[in-house]
PDB file of C-alpha atoms in Angstrom:
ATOM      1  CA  UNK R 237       0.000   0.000   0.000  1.00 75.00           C
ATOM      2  CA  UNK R 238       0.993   3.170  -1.147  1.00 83.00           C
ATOM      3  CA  UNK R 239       0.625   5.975   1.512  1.00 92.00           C
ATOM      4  CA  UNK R 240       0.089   9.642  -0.203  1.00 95.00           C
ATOM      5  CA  UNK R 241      -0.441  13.350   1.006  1.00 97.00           C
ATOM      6  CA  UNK R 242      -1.505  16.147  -1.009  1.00 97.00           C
ATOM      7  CA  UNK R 243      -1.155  19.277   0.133  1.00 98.00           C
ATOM      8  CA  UNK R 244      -1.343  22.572  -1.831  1.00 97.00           C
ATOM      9  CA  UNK R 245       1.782  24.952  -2.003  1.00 97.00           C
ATOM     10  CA  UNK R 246       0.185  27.888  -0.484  1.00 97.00           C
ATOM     11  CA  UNK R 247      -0.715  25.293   2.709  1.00 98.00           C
ATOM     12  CA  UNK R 248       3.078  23.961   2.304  1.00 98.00           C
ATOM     13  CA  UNK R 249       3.884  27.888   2.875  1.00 98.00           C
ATOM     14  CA  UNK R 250       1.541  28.179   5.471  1.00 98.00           C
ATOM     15  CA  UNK R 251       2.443  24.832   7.430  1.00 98.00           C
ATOM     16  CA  UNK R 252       6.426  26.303   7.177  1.00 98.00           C
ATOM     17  CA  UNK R 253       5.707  29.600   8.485  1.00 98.00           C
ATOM     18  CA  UNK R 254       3.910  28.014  11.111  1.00 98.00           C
ATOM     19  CA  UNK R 255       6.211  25.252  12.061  1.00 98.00           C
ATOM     20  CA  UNK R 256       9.260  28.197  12.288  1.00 98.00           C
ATOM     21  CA  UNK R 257       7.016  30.208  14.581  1.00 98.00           C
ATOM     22  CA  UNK R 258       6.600  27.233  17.461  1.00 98.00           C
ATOM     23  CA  UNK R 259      10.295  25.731  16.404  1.00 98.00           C
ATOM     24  CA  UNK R 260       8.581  22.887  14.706  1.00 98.00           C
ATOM     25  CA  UNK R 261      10.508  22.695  11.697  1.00 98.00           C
ATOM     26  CA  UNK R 262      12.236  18.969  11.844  1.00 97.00           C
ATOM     27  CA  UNK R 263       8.218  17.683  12.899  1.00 98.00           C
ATOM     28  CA  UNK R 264       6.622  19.225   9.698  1.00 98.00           C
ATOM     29  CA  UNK R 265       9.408  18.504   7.629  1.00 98.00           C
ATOM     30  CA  UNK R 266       9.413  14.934   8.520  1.00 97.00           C
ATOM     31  CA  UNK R 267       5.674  14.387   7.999  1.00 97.00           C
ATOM     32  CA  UNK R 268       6.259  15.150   4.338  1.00 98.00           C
ATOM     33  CA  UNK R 269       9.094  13.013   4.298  1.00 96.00           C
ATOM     34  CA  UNK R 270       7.049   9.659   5.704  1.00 95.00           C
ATOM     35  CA  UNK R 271       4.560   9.244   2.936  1.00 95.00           C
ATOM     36  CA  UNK R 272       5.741   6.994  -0.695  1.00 94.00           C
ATOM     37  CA  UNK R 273       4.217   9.982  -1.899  1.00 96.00           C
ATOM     38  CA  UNK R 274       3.931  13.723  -2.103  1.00 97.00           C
ATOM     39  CA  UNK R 275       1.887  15.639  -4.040  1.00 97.00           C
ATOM     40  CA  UNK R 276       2.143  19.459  -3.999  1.00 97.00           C
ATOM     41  CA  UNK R 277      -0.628  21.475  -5.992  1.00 96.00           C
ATOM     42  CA  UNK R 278      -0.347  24.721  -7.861  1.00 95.00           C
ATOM     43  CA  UNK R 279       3.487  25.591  -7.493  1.00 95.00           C
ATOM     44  CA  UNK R 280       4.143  28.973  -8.786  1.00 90.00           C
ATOM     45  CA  UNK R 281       1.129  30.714  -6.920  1.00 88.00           C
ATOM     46  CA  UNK R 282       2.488  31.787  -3.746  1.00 93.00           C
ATOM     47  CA  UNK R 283       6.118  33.431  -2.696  1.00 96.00           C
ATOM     48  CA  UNK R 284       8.331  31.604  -0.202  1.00 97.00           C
ATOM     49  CA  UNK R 285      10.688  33.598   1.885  1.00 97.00           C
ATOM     50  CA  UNK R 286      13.899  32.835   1.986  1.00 97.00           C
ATOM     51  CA  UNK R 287      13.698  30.724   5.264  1.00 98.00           C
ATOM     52  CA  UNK R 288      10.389  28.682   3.634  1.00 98.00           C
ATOM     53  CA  UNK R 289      12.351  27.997   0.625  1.00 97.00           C
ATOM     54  CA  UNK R 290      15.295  26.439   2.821  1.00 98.00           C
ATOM     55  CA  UNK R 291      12.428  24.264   4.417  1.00 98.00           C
ATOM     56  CA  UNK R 292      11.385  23.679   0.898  1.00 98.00           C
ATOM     57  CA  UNK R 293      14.730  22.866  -0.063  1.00 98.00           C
ATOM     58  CA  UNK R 294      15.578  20.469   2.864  1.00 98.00           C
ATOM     59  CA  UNK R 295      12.341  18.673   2.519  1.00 98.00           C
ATOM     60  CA  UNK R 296      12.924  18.177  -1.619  1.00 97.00           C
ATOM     61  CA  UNK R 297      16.189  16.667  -0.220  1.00 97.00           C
ATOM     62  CA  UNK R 298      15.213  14.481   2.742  1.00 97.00           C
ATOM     63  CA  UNK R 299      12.740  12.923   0.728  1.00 96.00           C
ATOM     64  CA  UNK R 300      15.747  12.499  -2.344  1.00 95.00           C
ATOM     65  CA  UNK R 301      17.716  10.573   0.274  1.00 94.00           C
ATOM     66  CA  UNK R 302      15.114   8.796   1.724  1.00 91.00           C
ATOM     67  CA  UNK R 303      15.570   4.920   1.732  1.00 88.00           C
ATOM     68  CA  UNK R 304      12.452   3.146  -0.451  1.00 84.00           C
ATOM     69  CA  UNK R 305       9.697   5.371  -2.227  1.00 81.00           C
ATOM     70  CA  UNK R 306       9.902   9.189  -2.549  1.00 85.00           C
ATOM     71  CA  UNK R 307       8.026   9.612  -5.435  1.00 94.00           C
ATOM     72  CA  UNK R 308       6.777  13.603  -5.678  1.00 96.00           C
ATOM     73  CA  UNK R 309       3.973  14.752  -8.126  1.00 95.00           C
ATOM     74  CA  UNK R 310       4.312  18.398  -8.724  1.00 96.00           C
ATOM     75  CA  UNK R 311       1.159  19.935 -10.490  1.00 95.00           C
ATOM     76  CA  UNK R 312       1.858  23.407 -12.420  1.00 93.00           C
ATOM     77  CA  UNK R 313       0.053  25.729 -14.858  1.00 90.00           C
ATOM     78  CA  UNK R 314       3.564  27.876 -15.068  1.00 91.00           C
ATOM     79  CA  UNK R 315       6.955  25.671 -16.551  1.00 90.00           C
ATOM     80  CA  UNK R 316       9.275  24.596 -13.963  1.00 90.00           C
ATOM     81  CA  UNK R 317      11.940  27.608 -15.123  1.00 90.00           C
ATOM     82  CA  UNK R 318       9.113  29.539 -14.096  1.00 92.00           C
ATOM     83  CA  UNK R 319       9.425  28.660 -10.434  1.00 91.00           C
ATOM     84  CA  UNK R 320      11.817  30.712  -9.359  1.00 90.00           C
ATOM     85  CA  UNK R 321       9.947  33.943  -9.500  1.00 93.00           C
ATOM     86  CA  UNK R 322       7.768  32.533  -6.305  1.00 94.00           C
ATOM     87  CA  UNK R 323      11.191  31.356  -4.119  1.00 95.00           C
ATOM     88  CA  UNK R 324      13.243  33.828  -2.361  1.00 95.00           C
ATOM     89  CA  UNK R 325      16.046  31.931  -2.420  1.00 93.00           C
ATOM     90  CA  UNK R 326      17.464  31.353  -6.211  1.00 92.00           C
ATOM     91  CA  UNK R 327      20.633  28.828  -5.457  1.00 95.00           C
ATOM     92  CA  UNK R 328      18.157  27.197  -2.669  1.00 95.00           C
ATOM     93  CA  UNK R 329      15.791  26.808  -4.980  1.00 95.00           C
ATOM     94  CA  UNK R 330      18.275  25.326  -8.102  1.00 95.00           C
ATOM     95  CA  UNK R 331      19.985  22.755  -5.415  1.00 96.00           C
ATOM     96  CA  UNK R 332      15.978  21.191  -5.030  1.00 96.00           C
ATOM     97  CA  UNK R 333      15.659  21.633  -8.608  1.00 95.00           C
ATOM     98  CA  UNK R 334      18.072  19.672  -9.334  1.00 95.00           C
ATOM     99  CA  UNK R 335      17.219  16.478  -6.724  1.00 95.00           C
ATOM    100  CA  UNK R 336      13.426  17.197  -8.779  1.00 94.00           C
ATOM    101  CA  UNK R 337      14.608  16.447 -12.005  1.00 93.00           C
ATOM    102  CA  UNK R 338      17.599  14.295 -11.577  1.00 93.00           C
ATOM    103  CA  UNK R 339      15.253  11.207 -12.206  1.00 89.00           C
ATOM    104  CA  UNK R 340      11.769  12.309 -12.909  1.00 91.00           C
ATOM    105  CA  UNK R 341       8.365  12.210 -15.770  1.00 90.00           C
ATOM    106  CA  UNK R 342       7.239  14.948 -16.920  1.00 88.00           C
ATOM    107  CA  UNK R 343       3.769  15.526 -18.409  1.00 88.00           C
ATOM    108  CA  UNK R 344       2.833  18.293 -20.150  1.00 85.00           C
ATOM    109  CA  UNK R 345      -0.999  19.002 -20.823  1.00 82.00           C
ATOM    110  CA  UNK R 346      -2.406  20.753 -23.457  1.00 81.00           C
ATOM    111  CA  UNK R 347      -6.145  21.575 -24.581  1.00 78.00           C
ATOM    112  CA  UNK R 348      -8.971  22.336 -22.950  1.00 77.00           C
ATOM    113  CA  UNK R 349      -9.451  22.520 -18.976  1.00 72.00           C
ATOM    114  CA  UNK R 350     -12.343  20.308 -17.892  1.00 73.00           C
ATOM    115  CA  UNK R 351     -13.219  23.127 -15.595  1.00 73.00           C
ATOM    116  CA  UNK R 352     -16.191  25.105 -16.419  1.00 72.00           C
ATOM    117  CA  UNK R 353     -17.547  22.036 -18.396  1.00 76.00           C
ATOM    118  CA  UNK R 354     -20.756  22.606 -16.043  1.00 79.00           C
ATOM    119  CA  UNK R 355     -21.268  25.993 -16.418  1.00 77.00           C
ATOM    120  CA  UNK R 356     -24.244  27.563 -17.887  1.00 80.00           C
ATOM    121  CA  UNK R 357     -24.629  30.494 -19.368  1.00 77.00           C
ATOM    122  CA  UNK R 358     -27.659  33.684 -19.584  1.00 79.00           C
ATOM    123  CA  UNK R 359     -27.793  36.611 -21.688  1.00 79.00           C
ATOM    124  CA  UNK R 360     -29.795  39.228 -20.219  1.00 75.00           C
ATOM    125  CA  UNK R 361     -31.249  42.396 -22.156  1.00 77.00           C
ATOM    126  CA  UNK R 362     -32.270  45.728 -20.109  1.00 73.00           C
ATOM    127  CA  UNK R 363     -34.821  47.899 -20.420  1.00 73.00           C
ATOM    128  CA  UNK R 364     -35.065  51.611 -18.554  1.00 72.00           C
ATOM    129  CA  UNK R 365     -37.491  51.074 -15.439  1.00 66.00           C
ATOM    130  CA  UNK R 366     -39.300  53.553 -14.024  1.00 66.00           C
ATOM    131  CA  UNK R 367     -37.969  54.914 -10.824  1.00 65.00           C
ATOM    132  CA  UNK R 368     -40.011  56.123  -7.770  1.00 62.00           C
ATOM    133  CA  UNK R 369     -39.580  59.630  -9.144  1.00 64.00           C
ATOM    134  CA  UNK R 370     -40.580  58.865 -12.181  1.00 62.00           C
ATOM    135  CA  UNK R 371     -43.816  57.146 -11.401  1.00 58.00           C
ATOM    136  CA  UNK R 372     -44.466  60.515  -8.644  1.00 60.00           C
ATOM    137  CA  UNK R 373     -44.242  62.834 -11.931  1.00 63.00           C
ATOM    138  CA  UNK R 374     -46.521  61.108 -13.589  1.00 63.00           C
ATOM    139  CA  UNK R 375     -48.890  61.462 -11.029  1.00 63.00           C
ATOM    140  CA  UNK R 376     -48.777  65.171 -10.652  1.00 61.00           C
TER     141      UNK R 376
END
């Protein structure tokens, strides 16, 4: 059995700000380490500082150095080189890079989102109303 966690990357921010604030760091890191695998959601759409993307960093690399399964699934609408803009930390950032995508798949989707398959759509036309005013000229 395959244990997984999925957590988005704006809650991976939120969970390392956290952690630093009660000293928690080695705790939160290693319950990202312990599953066979990680996903992270939506990377690009939130800054680290430059002590979250050391967390970030050291977490990539625990998990690279882990004994057994450390499979990660990263899901992006921005290309990896695109990452960097959202890290504080440039070489922190390049050193997890490079545990990322020194054995990894990469899919790249193209087409249509599914989202918004459900939608439905109105047009509505206008017409002038008459206001309270209006209606009270009338009258008199």
């Amino acid at each position: 059995m395959m244990k997984t966690y999925f957590v988005k990357i704006t809650e991976l921010n939120d969970m390392f700000t956290e952690a630093r604030k009660y000293g928690r760091e080695n705790r939160v890191i290693s319950s990202l380490v312990k599953p066979s695998c990680l996903i992270i959601d939506e990377v690009g759409y939130c800054n680290f500082d430059v002590e979250n993307t050391r967390l970030f960093f050291d977490m990539i690399d625990r998990r690279y150095n882990k004994e057994g399964s450390y499979n990660i699934i990263f899901t992006s609408n921005k290309q990896p080189k695109y990452w960097k803009q959202c890290f504080a930390e440039e070489e922190t950032l390049k050193c997890a890079m490079d545990r990322i995508f020194d054995d990894v798949m990469i899919f790249n989707f193209s087409g249509s989102s599914h989202r918004g398959q459900n939608r439905e759509a109105f047009n509505l036309t206008t017409r002038k109303v008459k206001t309270v005013s209006d209606s009270l000229q009338e009258i008199e």
